[in-house]
Tab-separated table of N, CA and C in Angstrom:
chain	number	residue	atom	x	y	z
A	1	MET	N	91.151	98.511	107.714
A	1	MET	CA	92.116	97.488	107.344
A	1	MET	C	92.122	96.386	108.399
A	2	LYS	N	92.231	95.169	107.948
A	2	LYS	CA	92.158	94.025	108.845
A	2	LYS	C	93.527	93.759	109.465
A	3	THR	N	93.484	93.197	110.649
A	3	THR	CA	94.720	92.849	111.348
A	3	THR	C	95.156	91.450	110.934
A	4	ASP	N	96.366	91.109	111.337
A	4	ASP	CA	96.885	89.767	111.042
A	4	ASP	C	95.998	88.686	111.669
A	5	ALA	N	95.469	88.949	112.845
A	5	ALA	CA	94.611	87.964	113.524
A	5	ALA	C	93.331	87.728	112.719
A	6	GLU	N	92.769	88.779	112.167
A	6	GLU	CA	91.553	88.635	111.363
A	6	GLU	C	91.839	87.875	110.076
A	7	TRP	N	92.974	88.174	109.445
A	7	TRP	CA	93.349	87.449	108.223
A	7	TRP	C	93.602	85.980	108.535
A	8	THR	N	94.172	85.704	109.699
A	8	THR	CA	94.425	84.316	110.101
A	8	THR	C	93.105	83.575	110.288
A	9	GLN	N	92.106	84.230	110.875
A	9	GLN	CA	90.796	83.610	111.037
A	9	GLN	C	90.165	83.309	109.675
A	10	ILE	N	90.317	84.220	108.737
A	10	ILE	CA	89.778	84.000	107.385
A	10	ILE	C	90.491	82.819	106.734
A	11	ARG	N	91.813	82.762	106.917
A	11	ARG	CA	92.606	81.655	106.357
A	11	ARG	C	92.144	80.325	106.950
A	12	THR	N	91.901	80.299	108.263
A	12	THR	CA	91.420	79.079	108.918
A	12	THR	C	90.051	78.683	108.366
A	13	GLY	N	89.185	79.657	108.157
A	13	GLY	CA	87.869	79.388	107.600
A	13	GLY	C	87.946	78.791	106.202
A	14	LEU	N	88.861	79.321	105.395
A	14	LEU	CA	89.037	78.771	104.038
A	14	LEU	C	89.534	77.328	104.084
A	15	LEU	N	90.469	77.063	104.985
A	15	LEU	CA	90.985	75.693	105.113
A	15	LEU	C	89.878	74.743	105.577
A	16	GLU	N	89.021	75.211	106.486
A	16	GLU	CA	87.899	74.377	106.937
A	16	GLU	C	86.926	74.122	105.777
A	17	LYS	N	86.688	75.153	104.987
A	17	LYS	CA	85.798	75.004	103.825
A	17	LYS	C	86.372	73.980	102.844
A	18	MET	N	87.678	74.035	102.619
A	18	MET	CA	88.327	73.077	101.725
A	18	MET	C	88.205	71.659	102.274
A	19	SER	N	88.388	71.509	103.564
A	19	SER	CA	88.305	70.187	104.176
A	19	SER	C	86.899	69.609	104.049
A	20	VAL	N	85.885	70.429	104.299
A	20	VAL	CA	84.493	69.977	104.177
A	20	VAL	C	84.195	69.579	102.737
A	21	LEU	N	84.688	70.375	101.800
A	21	LEU	CA	84.468	70.078	100.386
A	21	LEU	C	85.116	68.753	100.003
A	22	LEU	N	86.324	68.523	100.483
A	22	LEU	CA	87.011	67.265	100.185
A	22	LEU	C	86.315	66.081	100.851
A	23	ASP	N	85.762	66.293	102.029
A	23	ASP	CA	85.040	65.215	102.722
A	23	ASP	C	83.760	64.827	101.992
A	24	SER	N	83.215	65.737	101.199
A	24	SER	CA	81.960	65.464	100.495
A	24	SER	C	82.151	64.615	99.235
A	25	TRP	N	83.390	64.305	98.886
A	25	TRP	CA	83.686	63.552	97.664
A	25	TRP	C	83.122	62.145	97.746
A	26	SER	N	82.392	61.741	96.704
A	26	SER	CA	81.757	60.415	96.670
A	26	SER	C	82.647	59.347	96.040
A	27	GLY	N	83.729	59.751	95.405
A	27	GLY	CA	84.644	58.781	94.811
A	27	GLY	C	84.715	58.827	93.301
A	28	SER	N	83.843	59.595	92.665
A	28	SER	CA	83.854	59.635	91.198
A	28	SER	C	84.901	60.625	90.697
A	29	ALA	N	85.450	60.332	89.529
A	29	ALA	CA	86.475	61.189	88.943
A	29	ALA	C	85.899	62.524	88.493
A	30	VAL	N	84.667	62.514	88.022
A	30	VAL	CA	84.030	63.757	87.572
A	30	VAL	C	83.854	64.703	88.755
A	31	GLU	N	83.375	64.157	89.854
A	31	GLU	CA	83.200	64.988	91.053
A	31	GLU	C	84.554	65.461	91.586
A	32	ALA	N	85.575	64.620	91.446
A	32	ALA	CA	86.918	65.009	91.879
A	32	ALA	C	87.394	66.233	91.110
A	33	MET	N	87.126	66.258	89.819
A	33	MET	CA	87.531	67.413	89.014
A	33	MET	C	86.793	68.674	89.462
A	34	GLU	N	85.512	68.537	89.768
A	34	GLU	CA	84.728	69.685	90.223
A	34	GLU	C	85.256	70.200	91.560
A	35	ILE	N	85.573	69.291	92.456
A	35	ILE	CA	86.085	69.684	93.774
A	35	ILE	C	87.438	70.363	93.626
A	36	ILE	N	88.296	69.823	92.786
A	36	ILE	CA	89.617	70.427	92.588
A	36	ILE	C	89.476	71.821	91.996
A	37	THR	N	88.549	71.993	91.074
A	37	THR	CA	88.320	73.307	90.482
A	37	THR	C	87.863	74.303	91.542
A	38	GLU	N	86.937	73.881	92.366
A	38	GLU	CA	86.448	74.775	93.421
A	38	GLU	C	87.532	75.058	94.456
A	39	ASN	N	88.318	74.032	94.784
A	39	ASN	CA	89.402	74.231	95.747
A	39	ASN	C	90.498	75.127	95.177
A	40	GLN	N	90.645	75.147	93.865
A	40	GLN	CA	91.637	76.032	93.256
A	40	GLN	C	91.274	77.494	93.536
A	41	GLN	N	89.980	77.782	93.506
A	41	GLN	CA	89.533	79.146	93.841
A	41	GLN	C	89.867	79.466	95.296
A	42	ASN	N	89.664	78.492	96.169
A	42	ASN	CA	90.014	78.691	97.580
A	42	ASN	C	91.517	78.872	97.756
A	43	MET	N	92.298	78.121	96.980
A	43	MET	CA	93.759	78.266	97.048
A	43	MET	C	94.191	79.655	96.592
A	44	ASP	N	93.536	80.169	95.564
A	44	ASP	CA	93.846	81.517	95.095
A	44	ASP	C	93.548	82.552	96.183
A	45	LEU	N	92.432	82.350	96.885
A	45	LEU	CA	92.104	83.252	97.999
A	45	LEU	C	93.128	83.134	99.124
A	46	LEU	N	93.565	81.909	99.396
A	46	LEU	CA	94.593	81.709	100.428
A	46	LEU	C	95.886	82.441	100.066
A	47	LYS	N	96.263	82.376	98.792
A	47	LYS	CA	97.471	83.076	98.360
A	47	LYS	C	97.326	84.580	98.552
A	48	ALA	N	96.146	85.092	98.242
A	48	ALA	CA	95.905	86.531	98.418
A	48	ALA	C	95.985	86.911	99.895
A	49	ILE	N	95.457	86.054	100.760
A	49	ILE	CA	95.522	86.316	102.201
A	49	ILE	C	96.966	86.266	102.681
A	50	GLU	N	97.720	85.280	102.207
A	50	GLU	CA	99.129	85.148	102.598
A	50	GLU	C	99.919	86.412	102.241
A	51	GLU	N	99.581	87.021	101.126
A	51	GLU	CA	100.281	88.238	100.709
A	51	GLU	C	99.946	89.420	101.615
A	52	LYS	N	98.757	89.402	102.213
A	52	LYS	CA	98.347	90.504	103.083
A	52	LYS	C	98.897	90.359	104.494
A	53	LEU	N	99.292	89.145	104.855
A	53	LEU	CA	99.856	88.912	106.187
A	53	LEU	C	101.334	89.306	106.203
A	54	THR	N	101.818	89.633	107.374
A	54	THR	CA	103.253	89.878	107.500
A	54	THR	C	103.978	88.548	107.313
A	55	GLU	N	105.237	88.607	106.960
A	55	GLU	CA	106.000	87.377	106.688
A	55	GLU	C	106.009	86.438	107.882
A	56	GLU	N	106.157	86.996	109.054
A	56	GLU	CA	106.235	86.183	110.261
A	56	GLU	C	104.925	85.428	110.493
A	57	VAL	N	103.799	86.102	110.356
A	57	VAL	CA	102.488	85.483	110.600
A	57	VAL	C	102.129	84.533	109.463
A	58	ALA	N	102.484	84.875	108.224
A	58	ALA	CA	102.147	84.047	107.065
A	58	ALA	C	102.806	82.672	107.151
A	59	SER	N	103.992	82.608	107.705
A	59	SER	CA	104.705	81.329	107.761
A	59	SER	C	104.350	80.518	109.001
A	60	GLN	N	103.668	81.119	109.954
A	60	GLN	CA	103.301	80.412	111.178
A	60	GLN	C	101.819	80.053	111.131
A	61	TYR	N	101.560	78.774	111.060
A	61	TYR	CA	100.179	78.294	111.049
A	61	TYR	C	99.762	77.945	112.469
A	62	THR	N	98.485	78.138	112.752
A	62	THR	CA	97.949	77.767	114.060
A	62	THR	C	97.851	76.243	114.122
A	63	PRO	N	97.740	75.689	115.328
A	63	PRO	CA	97.595	74.225	115.429
A	63	PRO	C	96.380	73.705	114.652
A	64	ILE	N	95.289	74.460	114.651
A	64	ILE	CA	94.094	74.043	113.905
A	64	ILE	C	94.399	74.004	112.411
A	65	GLU	N	95.093	75.014	111.925
A	65	GLU	CA	95.449	75.065	110.500
A	65	GLU	C	96.383	73.920	110.133
A	66	LYS	N	97.330	73.620	111.007
A	66	LYS	CA	98.242	72.498	110.744
A	66	LYS	C	97.469	71.185	110.664
A	67	GLN	N	96.518	71.016	111.568
A	67	GLN	CA	95.702	69.796	111.564
A	67	GLN	C	94.870	69.719	110.283
A	68	LEU	N	94.273	70.841	109.888
A	68	LEU	CA	93.483	70.864	108.652
A	68	LEU	C	94.357	70.539	107.442
A	69	LEU	N	95.564	71.080	107.415
A	69	LEU	CA	96.469	70.812	106.287
A	69	LEU	C	96.872	69.341	106.229
A	70	THR	N	97.053	68.715	107.389
A	70	THR	CA	97.412	67.288	107.382
A	70	THR	C	96.254	66.425	106.908
A	71	VAL	N	95.030	66.951	106.952
A	71	VAL	CA	93.867	66.231	106.429
A	71	VAL	C	93.664	66.555	104.945
A	72	ILE	N	93.827	67.820	104.592
A	72	ILE	CA	93.550	68.287	103.230
A	72	ILE	C	94.516	67.683	102.213
A	73	ILE	N	95.793	67.677	102.527
A	73	ILE	CA	96.804	67.244	101.549
A	73	ILE	C	96.603	65.792	101.116
A	74	PRO	N	96.433	64.820	102.039
A	74	PRO	CA	96.189	63.438	101.582
A	74	PRO	C	94.885	63.281	100.801
A	75	GLN	N	93.850	64.015	101.221
A	75	GLN	CA	92.578	63.926	100.495
A	75	GLN	C	92.732	64.458	99.078
A	76	GLN	N	93.461	65.551	98.937
A	76	GLN	CA	93.703	66.124	97.611
A	76	GLN	C	94.482	65.116	96.753
A	77	GLN	N	95.423	64.414	97.348
A	77	GLN	CA	96.187	63.410	96.619
A	77	GLN	C	95.295	62.246	96.180
A	78	LYS	N	94.319	61.868	97.003
A	78	LYS	CA	93.377	60.810	96.619
A	78	LYS	C	92.563	61.235	95.402
A	79	LEU	N	92.136	62.491	95.394
A	79	LEU	CA	91.391	63.010	94.253
A	79	LEU	C	92.237	62.942	92.986
A	80	MET	N	93.470	63.366	93.086
A	80	MET	CA	94.362	63.353	91.928
A	80	MET	C	94.608	61.922	91.449
A	81	THR	N	94.739	60.991	92.377
A	81	THR	CA	94.929	59.586	92.012
A	81	THR	C	93.716	59.053	91.267
A	82	ALA	N	92.526	59.400	91.725
A	82	ALA	CA	91.303	58.955	91.050
A	82	ALA	C	91.228	59.513	89.635
A	83	ILE	N	91.626	60.764	89.465
A	83	ILE	CA	91.613	61.377	88.137
A	83	ILE	C	92.642	60.701	87.232
A	84	ARG	N	93.819	60.415	87.766
A	84	ARG	CA	94.856	59.734	86.966
A	84	ARG	C	94.389	58.342	86.530
A	85	ARG	N	93.725	57.610	87.456
A	85	ARG	CA	93.222	56.281	87.117
A	85	ARG	C	92.187	56.360	85.997
A	86	GLU	N	91.313	57.333	86.091
A	86	GLU	CA	90.278	57.504	85.071
A	86	GLU	C	90.919	57.863	83.729
A	87	LYS	N	91.938	58.704	83.769
A	87	LYS	CA	92.643	59.087	82.540
A	87	LYS	C	93.302	57.864	81.907
A	88	THR	N	93.951	57.047	82.727
A	88	THR	CA	94.594	55.833	82.227
A	88	THR	C	93.565	54.886	81.619
A	89	SER	N	92.436	54.740	82.283
A	89	SER	CA	91.365	53.878	81.779
A	89	SER	C	90.847	54.379	80.434
A	90	LEU	N	90.623	55.667	80.326
A	90	LEU	CA	90.146	56.241	79.069
A	90	LEU	C	91.166	56.073	77.949
A	91	MET	N	92.435	56.262	78.275
A	91	MET	CA	93.484	56.091	77.267
A	91	MET	C	93.524	54.648	76.779
A	92	SER	N	93.355	53.702	77.694
A	92	SER	CA	93.338	52.289	77.329
A	92	SER	C	92.163	51.988	76.401
A	93	LYS	N	90.996	52.542	76.716
A	93	LYS	CA	89.818	52.329	75.871
A	93	LYS	C	90.013	52.948	74.490
A	94	MET	N	90.658	54.101	74.445
A	94	MET	CA	90.926	54.746	73.158
A	94	MET	C	91.865	53.887	72.312
A	95	LYS	N	92.878	53.285	72.944
A	95	LYS	CA	93.805	52.420	72.216
A	95	LYS	C	93.070	51.199	71.665
A	96	GLN	N	92.148	50.643	72.455
A	96	GLN	CA	91.380	49.488	71.998
A	96	GLN	C	90.524	49.847	70.798
A	97	ILE	N	89.919	51.012	70.833
A	97	ILE	CA	89.104	51.456	69.700
A	97	ILE	C	89.973	51.631	68.466
A	98	ASN	N	91.143	52.226	68.641
A	98	ASN	CA	92.051	52.405	67.505
A	98	ASN	C	92.500	51.064	66.931
A	99	LYS	N	92.756	50.086	67.805
A	99	LYS	CA	93.161	48.762	67.317
A	99	LYS	C	92.035	48.096	66.548
A	100	LYS	N	90.800	48.253	67.023
A	100	LYS	CA	89.658	47.682	66.304
A	100	LYS	C	89.546	48.306	64.916
A	101	ASN	N	89.764	49.597	64.845
A	101	ASN	CA	89.716	50.279	63.553
A	101	ASN	C	90.828	49.780	62.625
A	102	GLN	N	92.008	49.534	63.196
A	102	GLN	CA	93.115	49.031	62.381
A	102	GLN	C	92.809	47.639	61.852
A	103	VAL	N	92.252	46.781	62.698
A	103	VAL	CA	91.899	45.420	62.275
A	103	VAL	C	90.858	45.489	61.165
A	104	ARG	N	89.859	46.321	61.335
A	104	ARG	CA	88.823	46.479	60.315
A	104	ARG	C	89.443	46.965	59.008
A	105	ASP	N	90.319	47.935	59.077
A	105	ASP	CA	90.951	48.475	57.875
A	105	ASP	C	91.813	47.433	57.166
A	106	ASN	N	92.362	46.472	57.909
A	106	ASN	CA	93.160	45.420	57.288
A	106	ASN	C	92.292	44.453	56.477
A	107	TYR	N	91.046	44.260	56.907
A	107	TYR	CA	90.147	43.346	56.206
A	107	TYR	C	89.343	44.022	55.108
A	108	VAL	N	88.995	45.247	55.307
A	108	VAL	CA	88.172	45.974	54.347
A	108	VAL	C	88.976	47.153	53.847
A	109	SER	N	89.105	47.234	52.550
A	109	SER	CA	89.846	48.345	51.976
A	109	SER	C	88.987	49.603	52.044
A	110	VAL	N	89.494	50.583	52.707
A	110	VAL	CA	88.764	51.824	52.854
A	110	VAL	C	89.057	52.752	51.666
A	111	LYS	N	90.230	52.587	51.097
A	111	LYS	CA	90.625	53.439	49.975
A	111	LYS	C	90.066	52.855	48.682
A	112	ARG	N	89.559	53.711	47.849
A	112	ARG	CA	89.030	53.255	46.568
A	112	ARG	C	89.947	53.744	45.460
A	113	ALA	N	90.338	52.803	44.657
A	113	ALA	CA	91.202	53.146	43.542
A	113	ALA	C	90.340	53.656	42.392
A	114	PRO	N	90.848	54.573	41.601
A	114	PRO	CA	90.064	55.067	40.467
A	114	PRO	C	89.851	53.952	39.442
A	115	ILE	N	88.682	53.932	38.846
A	115	ILE	CA	88.336	52.923	37.852
A	115	ILE	C	88.167	53.619	36.507
A	116	PHE	N	88.888	53.090	35.505
A	116	PHE	CA	88.774	53.644	34.154
A	116	PHE	C	87.928	52.684	33.315
A	117	VAL	N	86.965	53.231	32.638
A	117	VAL	CA	86.088	52.421	31.815
A	117	VAL	C	86.521	52.630	30.358
A	118	ASP	N	86.810	51.498	29.692
A	118	ASP	CA	87.195	51.559	28.282
A	118	ASP	C	85.927	51.521	27.442
A	119	LYS	N	85.596	52.639	26.808
A	119	LYS	CA	84.376	52.725	26.002
A	119	LYS	C	84.645	52.386	24.539
A	120	GLY	N	85.788	51.926	24.247
A	120	GLY	CA	86.125	51.531	22.882
A	120	GLY	C	86.362	52.724	21.971
A	121	ILE	N	86.797	53.785	22.517
A	121	ILE	CA	87.065	54.968	21.694
A	121	ILE	C	88.416	54.875	21.065
C-alpha cells in the first residue's frame, strides 16, 4: 500500500502532465476538445488519488502543486472560451443557412397542390 507521500508525488505528476498537455494547445477548437477530453481522464485519476489520501493531506497542496494549479486553471478557461466561440460561430452560420432556406421558400413554392384533371366524364 502506498503512503500519502507517494500518492502526493503521483498527484503532482498528474498535474504536471495536465500542464504540459495544455501548453501543447495550438489554438484550434477541435484540439481544445481533445485536450479537455484527455484532461478529464486525468481529473478522474486525481479524484481517485484524493480519495486515497487522508483528509489532512488531500486538502494540503504542495507549493509546486499550487503553482501548477494557478497555471492549469486559466489555460483550461482559455480552452473553454475557444470552444464557446466556435459554438457561437457555428450557431450563427446555422441561422444564416436557415434564413437562406426561408427566403428561397418564400420565392419558390415547395408544396405542391393536388391537380385534378377533368376528363369530361
